[in-house]
GROMACS .gro file of C-alpha atoms in nm:
model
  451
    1UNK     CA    1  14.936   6.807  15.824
    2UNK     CA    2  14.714   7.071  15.699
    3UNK     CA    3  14.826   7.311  15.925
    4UNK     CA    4  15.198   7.276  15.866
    5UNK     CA    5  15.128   7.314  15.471
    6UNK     CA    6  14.976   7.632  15.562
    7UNK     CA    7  15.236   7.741  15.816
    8UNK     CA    8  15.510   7.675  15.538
    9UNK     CA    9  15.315   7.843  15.241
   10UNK     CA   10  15.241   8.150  15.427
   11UNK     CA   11  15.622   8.157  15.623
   12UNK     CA   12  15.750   8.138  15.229
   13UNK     CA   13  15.520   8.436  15.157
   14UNK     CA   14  15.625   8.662  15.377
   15UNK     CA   15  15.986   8.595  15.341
   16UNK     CA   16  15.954   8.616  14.966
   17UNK     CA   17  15.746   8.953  15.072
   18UNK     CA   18  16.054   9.049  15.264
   19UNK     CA   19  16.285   9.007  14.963
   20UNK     CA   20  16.099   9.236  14.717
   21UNK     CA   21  16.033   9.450  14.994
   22UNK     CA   22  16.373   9.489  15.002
   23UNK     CA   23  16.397   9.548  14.641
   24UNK     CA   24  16.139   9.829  14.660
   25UNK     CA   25  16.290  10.031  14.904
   26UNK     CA   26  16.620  10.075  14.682
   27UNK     CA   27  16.370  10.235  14.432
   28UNK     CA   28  16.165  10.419  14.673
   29UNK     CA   29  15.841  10.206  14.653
   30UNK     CA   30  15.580  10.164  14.921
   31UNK     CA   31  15.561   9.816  15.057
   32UNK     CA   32  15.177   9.789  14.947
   33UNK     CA   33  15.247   9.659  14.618
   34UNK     CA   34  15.456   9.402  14.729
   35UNK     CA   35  15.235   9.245  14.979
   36UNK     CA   36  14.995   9.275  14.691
   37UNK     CA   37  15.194   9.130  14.453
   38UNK     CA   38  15.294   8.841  14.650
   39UNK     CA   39  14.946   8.736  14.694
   40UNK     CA   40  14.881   8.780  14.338
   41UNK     CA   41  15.189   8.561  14.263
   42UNK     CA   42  15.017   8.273  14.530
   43UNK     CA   43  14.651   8.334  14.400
   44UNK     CA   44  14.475   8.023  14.308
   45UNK     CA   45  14.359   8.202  13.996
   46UNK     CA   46  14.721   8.178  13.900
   47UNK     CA   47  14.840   7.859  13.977
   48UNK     CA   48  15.238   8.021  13.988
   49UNK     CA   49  15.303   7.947  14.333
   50UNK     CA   50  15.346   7.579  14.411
   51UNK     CA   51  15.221   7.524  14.676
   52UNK     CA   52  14.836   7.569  14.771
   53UNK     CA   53  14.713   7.869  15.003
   54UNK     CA   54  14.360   7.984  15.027
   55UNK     CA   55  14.237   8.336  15.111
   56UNK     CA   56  13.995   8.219  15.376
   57UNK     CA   57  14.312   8.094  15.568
   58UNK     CA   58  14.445   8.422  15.676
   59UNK     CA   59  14.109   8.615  15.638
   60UNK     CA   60  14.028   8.713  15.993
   61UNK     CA   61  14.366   8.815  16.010
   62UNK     CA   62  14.310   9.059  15.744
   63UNK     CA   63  14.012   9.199  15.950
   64UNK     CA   64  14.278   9.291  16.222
   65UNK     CA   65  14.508   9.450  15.965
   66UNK     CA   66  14.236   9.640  15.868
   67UNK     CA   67  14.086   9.750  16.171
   68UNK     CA   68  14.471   9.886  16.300
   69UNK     CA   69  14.516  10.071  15.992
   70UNK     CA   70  14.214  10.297  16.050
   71UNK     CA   71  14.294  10.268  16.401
   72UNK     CA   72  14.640  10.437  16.293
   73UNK     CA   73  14.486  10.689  16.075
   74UNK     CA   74  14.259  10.797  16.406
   75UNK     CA   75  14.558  10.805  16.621
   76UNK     CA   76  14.743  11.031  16.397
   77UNK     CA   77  14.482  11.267  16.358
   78UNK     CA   78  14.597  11.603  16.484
   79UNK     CA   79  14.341  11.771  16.686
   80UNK     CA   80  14.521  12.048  16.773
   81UNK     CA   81  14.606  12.121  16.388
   82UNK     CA   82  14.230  12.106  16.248
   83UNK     CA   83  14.053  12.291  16.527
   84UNK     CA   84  14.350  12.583  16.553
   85UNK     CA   85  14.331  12.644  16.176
   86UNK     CA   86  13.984  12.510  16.095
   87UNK     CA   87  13.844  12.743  15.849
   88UNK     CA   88  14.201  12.775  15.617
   89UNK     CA   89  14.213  12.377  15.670
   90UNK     CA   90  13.834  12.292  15.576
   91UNK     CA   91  13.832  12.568  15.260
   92UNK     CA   92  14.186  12.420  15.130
   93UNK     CA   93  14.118  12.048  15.238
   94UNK     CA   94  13.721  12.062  15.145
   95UNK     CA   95  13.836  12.175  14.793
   96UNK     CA   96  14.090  11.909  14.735
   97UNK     CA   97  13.809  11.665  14.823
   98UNK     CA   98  13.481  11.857  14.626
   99UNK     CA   99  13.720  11.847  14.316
  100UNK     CA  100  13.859  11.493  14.325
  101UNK     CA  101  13.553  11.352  14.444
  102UNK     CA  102  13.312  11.510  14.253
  103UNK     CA  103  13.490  11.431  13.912
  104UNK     CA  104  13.577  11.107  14.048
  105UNK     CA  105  13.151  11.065  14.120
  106UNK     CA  106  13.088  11.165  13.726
  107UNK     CA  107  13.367  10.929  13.629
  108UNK     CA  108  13.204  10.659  13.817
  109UNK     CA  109  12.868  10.729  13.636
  110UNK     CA  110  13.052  10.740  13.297
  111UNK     CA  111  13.192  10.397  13.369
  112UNK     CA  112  12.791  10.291  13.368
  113UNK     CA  113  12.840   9.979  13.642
  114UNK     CA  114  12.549  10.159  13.871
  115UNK     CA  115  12.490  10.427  14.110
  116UNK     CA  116  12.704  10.304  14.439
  117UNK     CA  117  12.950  10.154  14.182
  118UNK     CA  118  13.024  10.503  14.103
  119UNK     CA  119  12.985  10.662  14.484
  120UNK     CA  120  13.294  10.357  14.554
  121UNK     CA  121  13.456  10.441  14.289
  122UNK     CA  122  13.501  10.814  14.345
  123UNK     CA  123  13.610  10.683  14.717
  124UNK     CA  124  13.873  10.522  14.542
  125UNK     CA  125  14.013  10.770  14.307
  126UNK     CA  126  13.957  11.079  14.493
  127UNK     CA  127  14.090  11.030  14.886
  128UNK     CA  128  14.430  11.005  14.930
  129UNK     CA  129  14.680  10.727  15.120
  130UNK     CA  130  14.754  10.914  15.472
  131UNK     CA  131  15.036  10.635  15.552
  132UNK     CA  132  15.195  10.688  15.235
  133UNK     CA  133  15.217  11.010  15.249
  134UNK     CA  134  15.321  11.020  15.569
  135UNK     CA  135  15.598  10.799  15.481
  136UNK     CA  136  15.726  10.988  15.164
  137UNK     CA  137  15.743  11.327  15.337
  138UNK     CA  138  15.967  11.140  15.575
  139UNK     CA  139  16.122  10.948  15.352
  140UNK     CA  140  16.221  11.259  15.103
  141UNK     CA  141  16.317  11.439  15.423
  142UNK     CA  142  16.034  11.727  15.350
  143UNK     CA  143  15.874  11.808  15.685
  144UNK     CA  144  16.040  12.127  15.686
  145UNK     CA  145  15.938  12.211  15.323
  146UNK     CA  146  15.730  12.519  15.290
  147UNK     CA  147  15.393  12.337  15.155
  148UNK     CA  148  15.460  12.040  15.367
  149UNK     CA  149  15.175  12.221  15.665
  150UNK     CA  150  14.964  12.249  15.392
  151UNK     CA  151  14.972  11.912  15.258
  152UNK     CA  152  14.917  11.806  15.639
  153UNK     CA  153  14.680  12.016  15.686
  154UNK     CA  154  14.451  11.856  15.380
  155UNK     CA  155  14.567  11.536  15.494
  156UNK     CA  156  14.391  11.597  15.827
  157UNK     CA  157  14.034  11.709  15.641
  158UNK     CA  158  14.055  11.408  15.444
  159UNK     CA  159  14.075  11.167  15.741
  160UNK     CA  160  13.778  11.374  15.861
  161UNK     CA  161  13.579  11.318  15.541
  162UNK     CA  162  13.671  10.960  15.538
  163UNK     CA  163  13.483  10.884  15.856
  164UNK     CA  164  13.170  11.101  15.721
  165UNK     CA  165  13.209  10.941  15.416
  166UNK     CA  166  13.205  10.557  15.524
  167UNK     CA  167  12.916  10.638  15.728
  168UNK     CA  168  12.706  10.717  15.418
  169UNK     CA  169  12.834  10.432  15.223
  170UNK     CA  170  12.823  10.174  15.484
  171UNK     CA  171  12.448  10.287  15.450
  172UNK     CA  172  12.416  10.281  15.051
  173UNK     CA  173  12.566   9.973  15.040
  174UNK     CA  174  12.311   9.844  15.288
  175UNK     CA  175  12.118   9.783  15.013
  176UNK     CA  176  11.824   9.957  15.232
  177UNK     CA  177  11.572  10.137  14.985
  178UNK     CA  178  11.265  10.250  15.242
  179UNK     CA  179  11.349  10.601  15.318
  180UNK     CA  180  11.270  10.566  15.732
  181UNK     CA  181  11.513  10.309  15.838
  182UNK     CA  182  11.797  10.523  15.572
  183UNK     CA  183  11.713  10.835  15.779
  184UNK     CA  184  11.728  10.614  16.116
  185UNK     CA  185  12.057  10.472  16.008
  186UNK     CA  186  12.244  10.758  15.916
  187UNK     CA  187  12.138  10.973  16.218
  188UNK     CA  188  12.273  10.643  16.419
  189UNK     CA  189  12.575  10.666  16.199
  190UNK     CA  190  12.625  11.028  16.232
  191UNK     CA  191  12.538  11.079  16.600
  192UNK     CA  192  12.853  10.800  16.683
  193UNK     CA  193  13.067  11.047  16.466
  194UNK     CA  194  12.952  11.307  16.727
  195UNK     CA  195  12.973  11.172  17.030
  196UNK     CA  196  13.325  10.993  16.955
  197UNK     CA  197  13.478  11.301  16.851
  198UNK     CA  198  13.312  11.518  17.172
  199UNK     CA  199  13.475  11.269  17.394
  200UNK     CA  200  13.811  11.313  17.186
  201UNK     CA  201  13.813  11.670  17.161
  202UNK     CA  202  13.692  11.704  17.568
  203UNK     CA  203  13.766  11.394  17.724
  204UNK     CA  204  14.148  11.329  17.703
  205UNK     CA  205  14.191  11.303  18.059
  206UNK     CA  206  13.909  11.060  18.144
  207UNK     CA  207  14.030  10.909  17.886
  208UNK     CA  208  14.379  10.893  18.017
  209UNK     CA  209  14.292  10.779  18.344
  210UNK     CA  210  14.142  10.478  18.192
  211UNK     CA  211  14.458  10.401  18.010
  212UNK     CA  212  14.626  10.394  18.318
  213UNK     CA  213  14.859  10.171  18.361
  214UNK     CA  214  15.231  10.040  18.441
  215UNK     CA  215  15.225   9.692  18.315
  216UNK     CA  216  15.294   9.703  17.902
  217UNK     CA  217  15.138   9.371  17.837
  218UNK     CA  218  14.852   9.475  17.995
  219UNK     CA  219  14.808   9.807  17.814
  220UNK     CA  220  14.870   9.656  17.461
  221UNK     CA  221  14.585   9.380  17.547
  222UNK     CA  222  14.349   9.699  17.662
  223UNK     CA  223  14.441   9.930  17.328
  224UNK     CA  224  14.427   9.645  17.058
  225UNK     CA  225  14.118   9.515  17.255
  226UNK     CA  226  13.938   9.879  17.221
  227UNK     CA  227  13.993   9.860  16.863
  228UNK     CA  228  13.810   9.554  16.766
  229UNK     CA  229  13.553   9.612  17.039
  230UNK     CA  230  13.507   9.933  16.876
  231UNK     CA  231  13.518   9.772  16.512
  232UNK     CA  232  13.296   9.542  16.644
  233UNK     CA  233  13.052   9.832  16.752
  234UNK     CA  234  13.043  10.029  16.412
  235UNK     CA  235  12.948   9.692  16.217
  236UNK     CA  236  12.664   9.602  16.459
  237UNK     CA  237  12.555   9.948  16.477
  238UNK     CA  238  12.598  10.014  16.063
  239UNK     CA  239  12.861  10.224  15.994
  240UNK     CA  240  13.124   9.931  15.890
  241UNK     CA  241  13.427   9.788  16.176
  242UNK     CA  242  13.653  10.076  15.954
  243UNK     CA  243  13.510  10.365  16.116
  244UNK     CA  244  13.450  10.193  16.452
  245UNK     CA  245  13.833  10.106  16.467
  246UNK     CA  246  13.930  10.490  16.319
  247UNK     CA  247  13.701  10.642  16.575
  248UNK     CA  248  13.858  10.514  16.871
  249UNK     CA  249  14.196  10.549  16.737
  250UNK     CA  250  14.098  10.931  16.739
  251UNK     CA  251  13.967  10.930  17.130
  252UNK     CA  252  14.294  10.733  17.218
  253UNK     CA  253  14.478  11.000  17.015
  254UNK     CA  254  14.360  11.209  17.261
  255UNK     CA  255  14.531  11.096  17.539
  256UNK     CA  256  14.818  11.101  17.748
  257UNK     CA  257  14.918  10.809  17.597
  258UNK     CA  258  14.909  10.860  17.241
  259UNK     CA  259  15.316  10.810  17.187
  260UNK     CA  260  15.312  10.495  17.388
  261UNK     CA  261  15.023  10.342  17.196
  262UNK     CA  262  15.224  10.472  16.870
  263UNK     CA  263  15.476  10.286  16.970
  264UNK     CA  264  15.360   9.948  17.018
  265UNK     CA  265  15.061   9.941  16.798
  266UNK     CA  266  15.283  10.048  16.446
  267UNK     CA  267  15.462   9.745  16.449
  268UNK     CA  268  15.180   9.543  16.500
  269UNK     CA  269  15.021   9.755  16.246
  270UNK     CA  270  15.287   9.649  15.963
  271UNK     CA  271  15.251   9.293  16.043
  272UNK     CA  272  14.859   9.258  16.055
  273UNK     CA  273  14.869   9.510  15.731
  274UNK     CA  274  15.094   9.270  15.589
  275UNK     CA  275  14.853   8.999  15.568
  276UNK     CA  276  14.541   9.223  15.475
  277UNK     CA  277  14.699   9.300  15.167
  278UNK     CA  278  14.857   8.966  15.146
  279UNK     CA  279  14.459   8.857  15.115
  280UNK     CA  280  14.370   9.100  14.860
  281UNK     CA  281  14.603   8.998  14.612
  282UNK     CA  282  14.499   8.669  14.703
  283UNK     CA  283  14.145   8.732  14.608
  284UNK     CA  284  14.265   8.916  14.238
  285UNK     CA  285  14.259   8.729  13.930
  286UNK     CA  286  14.481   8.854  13.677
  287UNK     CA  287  14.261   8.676  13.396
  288UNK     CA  288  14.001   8.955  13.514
  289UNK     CA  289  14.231   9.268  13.453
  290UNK     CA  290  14.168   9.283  13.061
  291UNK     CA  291  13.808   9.370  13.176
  292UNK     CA  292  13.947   9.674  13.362
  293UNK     CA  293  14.249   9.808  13.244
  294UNK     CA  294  14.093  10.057  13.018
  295UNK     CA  295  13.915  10.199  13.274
  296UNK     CA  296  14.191  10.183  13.504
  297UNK     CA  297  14.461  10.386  13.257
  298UNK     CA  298  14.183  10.663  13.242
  299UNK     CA  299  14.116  10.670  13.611
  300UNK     CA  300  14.520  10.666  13.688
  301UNK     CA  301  14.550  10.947  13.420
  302UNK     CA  302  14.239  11.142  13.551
  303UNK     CA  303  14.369  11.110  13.950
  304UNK     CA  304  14.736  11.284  13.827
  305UNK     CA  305  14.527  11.516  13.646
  306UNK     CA  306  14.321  11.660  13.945
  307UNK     CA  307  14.599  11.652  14.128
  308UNK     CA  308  14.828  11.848  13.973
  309UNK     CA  309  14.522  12.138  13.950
  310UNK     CA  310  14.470  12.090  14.278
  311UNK     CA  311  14.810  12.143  14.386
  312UNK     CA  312  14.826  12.450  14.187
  313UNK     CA  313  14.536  12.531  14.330
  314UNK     CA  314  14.624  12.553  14.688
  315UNK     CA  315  14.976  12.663  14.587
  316UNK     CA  316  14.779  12.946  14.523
  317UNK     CA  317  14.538  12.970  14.803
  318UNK     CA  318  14.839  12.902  15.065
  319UNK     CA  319  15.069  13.214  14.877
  320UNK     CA  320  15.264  12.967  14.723
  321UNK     CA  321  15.474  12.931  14.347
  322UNK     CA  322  15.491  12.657  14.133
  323UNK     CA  323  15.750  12.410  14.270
  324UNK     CA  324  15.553  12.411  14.579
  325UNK     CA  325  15.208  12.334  14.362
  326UNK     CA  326  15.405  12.002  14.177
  327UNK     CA  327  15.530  11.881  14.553
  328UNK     CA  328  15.193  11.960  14.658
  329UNK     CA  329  15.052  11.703  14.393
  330UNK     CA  330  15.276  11.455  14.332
  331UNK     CA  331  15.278  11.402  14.713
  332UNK     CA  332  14.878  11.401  14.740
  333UNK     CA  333  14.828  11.177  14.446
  334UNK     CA  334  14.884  10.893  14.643
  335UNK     CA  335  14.642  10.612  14.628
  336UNK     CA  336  14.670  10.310  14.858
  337UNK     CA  337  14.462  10.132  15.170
  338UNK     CA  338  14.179  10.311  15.138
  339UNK     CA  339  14.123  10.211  14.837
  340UNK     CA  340  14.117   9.850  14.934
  341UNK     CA  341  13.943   9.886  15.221
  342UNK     CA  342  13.658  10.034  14.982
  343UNK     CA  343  13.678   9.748  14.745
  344UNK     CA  344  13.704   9.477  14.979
  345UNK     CA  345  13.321   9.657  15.117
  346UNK     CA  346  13.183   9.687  14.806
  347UNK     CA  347  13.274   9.293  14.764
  348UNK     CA  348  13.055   9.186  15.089
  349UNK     CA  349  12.828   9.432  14.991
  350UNK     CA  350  12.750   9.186  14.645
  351UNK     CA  351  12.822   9.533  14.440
  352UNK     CA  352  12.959   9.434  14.083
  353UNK     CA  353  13.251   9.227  14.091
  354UNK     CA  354  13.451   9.437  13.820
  355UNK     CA  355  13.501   9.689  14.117
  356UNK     CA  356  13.818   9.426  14.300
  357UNK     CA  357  14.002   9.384  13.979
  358UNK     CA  358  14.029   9.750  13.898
  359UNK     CA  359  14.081   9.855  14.296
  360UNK     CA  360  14.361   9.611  14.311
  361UNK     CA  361  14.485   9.717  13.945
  362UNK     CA  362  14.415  10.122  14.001
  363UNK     CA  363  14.627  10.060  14.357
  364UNK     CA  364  14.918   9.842  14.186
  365UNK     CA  365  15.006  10.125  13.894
  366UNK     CA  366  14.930  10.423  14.166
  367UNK     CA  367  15.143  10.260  14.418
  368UNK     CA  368  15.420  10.236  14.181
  369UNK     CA  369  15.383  10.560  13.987
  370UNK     CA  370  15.250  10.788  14.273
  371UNK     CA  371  15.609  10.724  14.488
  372UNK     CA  372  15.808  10.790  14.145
  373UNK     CA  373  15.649  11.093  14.072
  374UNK     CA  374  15.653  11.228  14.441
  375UNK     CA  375  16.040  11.170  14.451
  376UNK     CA  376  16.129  11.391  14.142
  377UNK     CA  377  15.873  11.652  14.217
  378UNK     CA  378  16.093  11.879  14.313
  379UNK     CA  379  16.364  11.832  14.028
  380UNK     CA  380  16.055  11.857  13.747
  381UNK     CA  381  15.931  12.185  13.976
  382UNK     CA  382  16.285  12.320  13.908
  383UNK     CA  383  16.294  12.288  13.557
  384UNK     CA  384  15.953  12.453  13.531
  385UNK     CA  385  16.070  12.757  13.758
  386UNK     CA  386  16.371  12.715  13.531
  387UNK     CA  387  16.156  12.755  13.199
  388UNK     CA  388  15.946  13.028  13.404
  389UNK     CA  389  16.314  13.233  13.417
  390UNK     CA  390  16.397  13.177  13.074
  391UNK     CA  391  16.032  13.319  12.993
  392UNK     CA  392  16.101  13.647  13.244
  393UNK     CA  393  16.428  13.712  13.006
  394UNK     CA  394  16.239  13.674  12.701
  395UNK     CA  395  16.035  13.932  12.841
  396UNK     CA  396  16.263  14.152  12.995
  397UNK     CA  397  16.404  14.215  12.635
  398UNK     CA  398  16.090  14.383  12.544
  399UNK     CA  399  16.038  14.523  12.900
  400UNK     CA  400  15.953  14.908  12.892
  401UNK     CA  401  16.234  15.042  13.085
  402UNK     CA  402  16.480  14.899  12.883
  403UNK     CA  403  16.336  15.002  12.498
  404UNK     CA  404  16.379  15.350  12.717
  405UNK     CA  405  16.757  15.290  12.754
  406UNK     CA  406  16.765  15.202  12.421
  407UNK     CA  407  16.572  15.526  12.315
  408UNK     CA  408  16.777  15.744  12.545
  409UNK     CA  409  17.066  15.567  12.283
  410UNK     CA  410  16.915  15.683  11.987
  411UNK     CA  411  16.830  16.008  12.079
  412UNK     CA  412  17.192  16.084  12.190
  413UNK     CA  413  17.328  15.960  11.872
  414UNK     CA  414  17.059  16.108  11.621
  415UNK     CA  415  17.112  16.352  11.354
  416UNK     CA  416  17.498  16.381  11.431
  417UNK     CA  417  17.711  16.377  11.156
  418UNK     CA  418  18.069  16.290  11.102
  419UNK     CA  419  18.300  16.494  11.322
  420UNK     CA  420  18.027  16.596  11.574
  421UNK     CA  421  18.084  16.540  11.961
  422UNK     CA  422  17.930  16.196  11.888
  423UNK     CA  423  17.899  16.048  12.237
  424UNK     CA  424  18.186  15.732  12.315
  425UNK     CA  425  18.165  15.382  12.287
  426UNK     CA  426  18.178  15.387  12.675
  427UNK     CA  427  17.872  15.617  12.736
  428UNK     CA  428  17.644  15.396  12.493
  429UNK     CA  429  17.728  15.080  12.654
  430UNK     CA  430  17.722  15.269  13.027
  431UNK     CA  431  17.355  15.381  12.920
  432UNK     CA  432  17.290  15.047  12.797
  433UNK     CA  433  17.423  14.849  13.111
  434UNK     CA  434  17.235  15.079  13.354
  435UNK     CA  435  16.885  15.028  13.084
  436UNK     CA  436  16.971  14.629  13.156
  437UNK     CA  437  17.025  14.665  13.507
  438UNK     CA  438  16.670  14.860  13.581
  439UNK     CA  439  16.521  14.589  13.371
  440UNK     CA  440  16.659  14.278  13.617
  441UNK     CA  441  16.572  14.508  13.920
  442UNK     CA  442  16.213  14.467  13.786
  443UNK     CA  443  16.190  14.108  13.637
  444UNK     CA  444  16.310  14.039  14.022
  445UNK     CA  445  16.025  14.217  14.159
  446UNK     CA  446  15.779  14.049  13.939
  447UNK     CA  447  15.908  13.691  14.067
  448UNK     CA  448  15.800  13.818  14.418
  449UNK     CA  449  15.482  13.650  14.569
  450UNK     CA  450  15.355  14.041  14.646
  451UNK     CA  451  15.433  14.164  14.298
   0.00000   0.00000   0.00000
């Protein structure tokens, strides 16, 4: 009987998910916050949802939603793209990163919950959501936008750092203080980085050959069975079943097989995703929020913030104006999985348990806001290229070459008197026409990127 209760609570669940999933879409919204939601509605802590459902139901579940979204992220990561334009990718990505991160570090500390508190925290705030942004660039039909490579291209570092990154926490959150088995642990960590990405980069067609096969039953039991072998791997071996499961996403991304594996492991991706943020919201109390929220509207101000100087800052980097800078940061201003993924660590790791109430609060408003801001970014970078014009006019009144026209006026017309050859009506305002025209010719070359 137990197990039809549960059958029925969580069938309801994702049906009801289904519903506001559809209601999202009409408004552009990610499907995050709904799974989220929905768990939040069917929390215990909450008591809304008649009928009982316990996190630990659907929890290993969860793990597999977990590992195929980092298994995702490595499949998606474009080789090709980082190592052709390496140093332009790592000096525009590694900024975007050194900035959010690094405020997002001092923010942490400000908070005053500890030390790794604030190294999660600045995981949280300052790396962005890959599959959202994915999906919005798709979604707003910009992949053939001018800054769209760009944002890519950061995209691409930032998968990079995550790896690196998680291999560093997964040791600080160890809890290991003796500084021998640290330095043992993160050379374990960082040689698996290395030797996964060597056989990615060099050893697609072993690779390949391994994949081999005709039968897709078969090959969907061998890729999802990688991935939690793999996951398996990078918990036993201490750098956490995320970057295991992202690491062999990246060798398998390597392959001749990469579209295949796209196209069977996505859909199982959404479903298993499904229920790992299902259990999240699951886990949140709402009663705990009033502890957070605070911190929360800073850290959601702070993350548009950054953004928006970091957009103009590769804007300018890349040669780019300013409606490219505000696509450029409402698009990376996306927060999502990560995020999760980071609190739902810190949470095993016994870290302080105000961390899960503002992840899941920080990813609710973000996950609303971020898509909303992303989908007008170009109609509020219009108005300020708009405003930019009107200020180009305002200055083209007082430009030089036209207070020339005007003095070329005045010097035709001064000291005549009455009855002189006092030049027409028509030669002032052909003087003063041809003044205005050399003025546009130059507020035109002044909009120019080369100006």
């Amino acid at each position: 009987m137990h197990l039809g209760q549960d059958l029925l609570t969580l069938g309801v669940l994702l049906v009801v998910a289904y519903g506001l999933g559809r209601l999202a879409k009409l408004v552009g919204l990610p499907s995050i916050p709904v799974y989220m939601i929905v768990g939040l509605l069917a929390s215990p802590h909450t008591g809304w949802f008649p009928l009982n459902f316990e996190s630990a139901d659907i929890e290993l579940i969860a793990v597999f939603g977990l590992v195929l979204l980092l298994f995702s992220l490595g499949l998606e990561f474009d080789q090709e793209e980082f190592f052709g334009n390496a140093g332009k990718l790592l000096i525009s990505g590694g900024s975007y990163v050194l900035i959010n991160m690094g405020i997002g570090f001092l923010f942490g500390m400000m908070v005053g919950w500890g030390t790794r508190e604030a190294l999660v925290i600045a995981g949280m705030t300052g790396t962005s959501s890959s599959a959202i942004i994915t999906k919005l660039l798709i979604e707003l039909r910009r992949l053939a936008n001018k800054e769209t490579p760009m944002i890519l291209g950061v995209t691409v570092v930032g998968d990079i750092f995550i790896a690196v990154y998680l291999a560093i926490v997964s040791v600080v959150l160890s809890g290991q203080t003796e500084i021998w088995p640290i330095v043992l642990q993160l050379s374990v960590a960082f040689l698996f980085l290395v030797v996964m990405f060597t056989i990615a980069r060099w050893g697609g067609r072993v690779v390949s050959r391994l994949m081999r096969t005709k039968d897709d039953e078969l090959f969907t039991i061998l890729f999802f069975g990688l991935a939690v072998l793999f996951a398996g791997i990078g918990e036993i071996i201490g750098v956490t079943d995320a970057i295991g499961a992202f690491l062999i996403g990246v060798v398998l991304g390597a392959s001749n097989y990469r579209s295949k594996i796209e196209r069977v492991a996505v859909p199982l991706r959404d479903v298993f995703a499904a229920f790992f943020f299902l259990n999240f919201g699951l886990a949140l109390n709402i009663a705990e929020f009033g502890s957070v929220i605070t911190i929360v509207v800073i850290a959601v101000v702070m993350t548009f913030a950054l953004n928006i100087g970091s957009g103009i800052l590769l804007a300018r980097l890349h040669g780019m104006g300013a409606p490219e800078a505000i696509n450029t940061a409402a698009i990376l201003a996306n927060r999502g999985e990560f995020t999760l993924i980071l609190a739902t660590l810190s949470v095993s790791a016994g870290l302080d348990h105000r961390l899960q109430p503002f992840a899941g609060l920080y990813v609710l408003i973000m996950a609303v806001l971020g898509p909303l801001f992303a989908a007008n970014s170009e109609r509020i970078g219009a108005r300020m290229f708009r405003s930019a014009e009107r200020a180009a006019v305002q200055h083209r009144e007082r430009d030089p070459i036209l207070d020339e026209g005007i003095n070329l006026v005045e010097a035709a017309t001064a000291g005549m008197e009455p009855g002189d050859d006092t030049p027409t009506k028509e030669a002032v305002d052909r003087i003063v026409e041809q003044a205005m025209q050399q003025s546009d010719d130059v507020a035109e070359r002044r909009r120019e990127p080369d100006y």
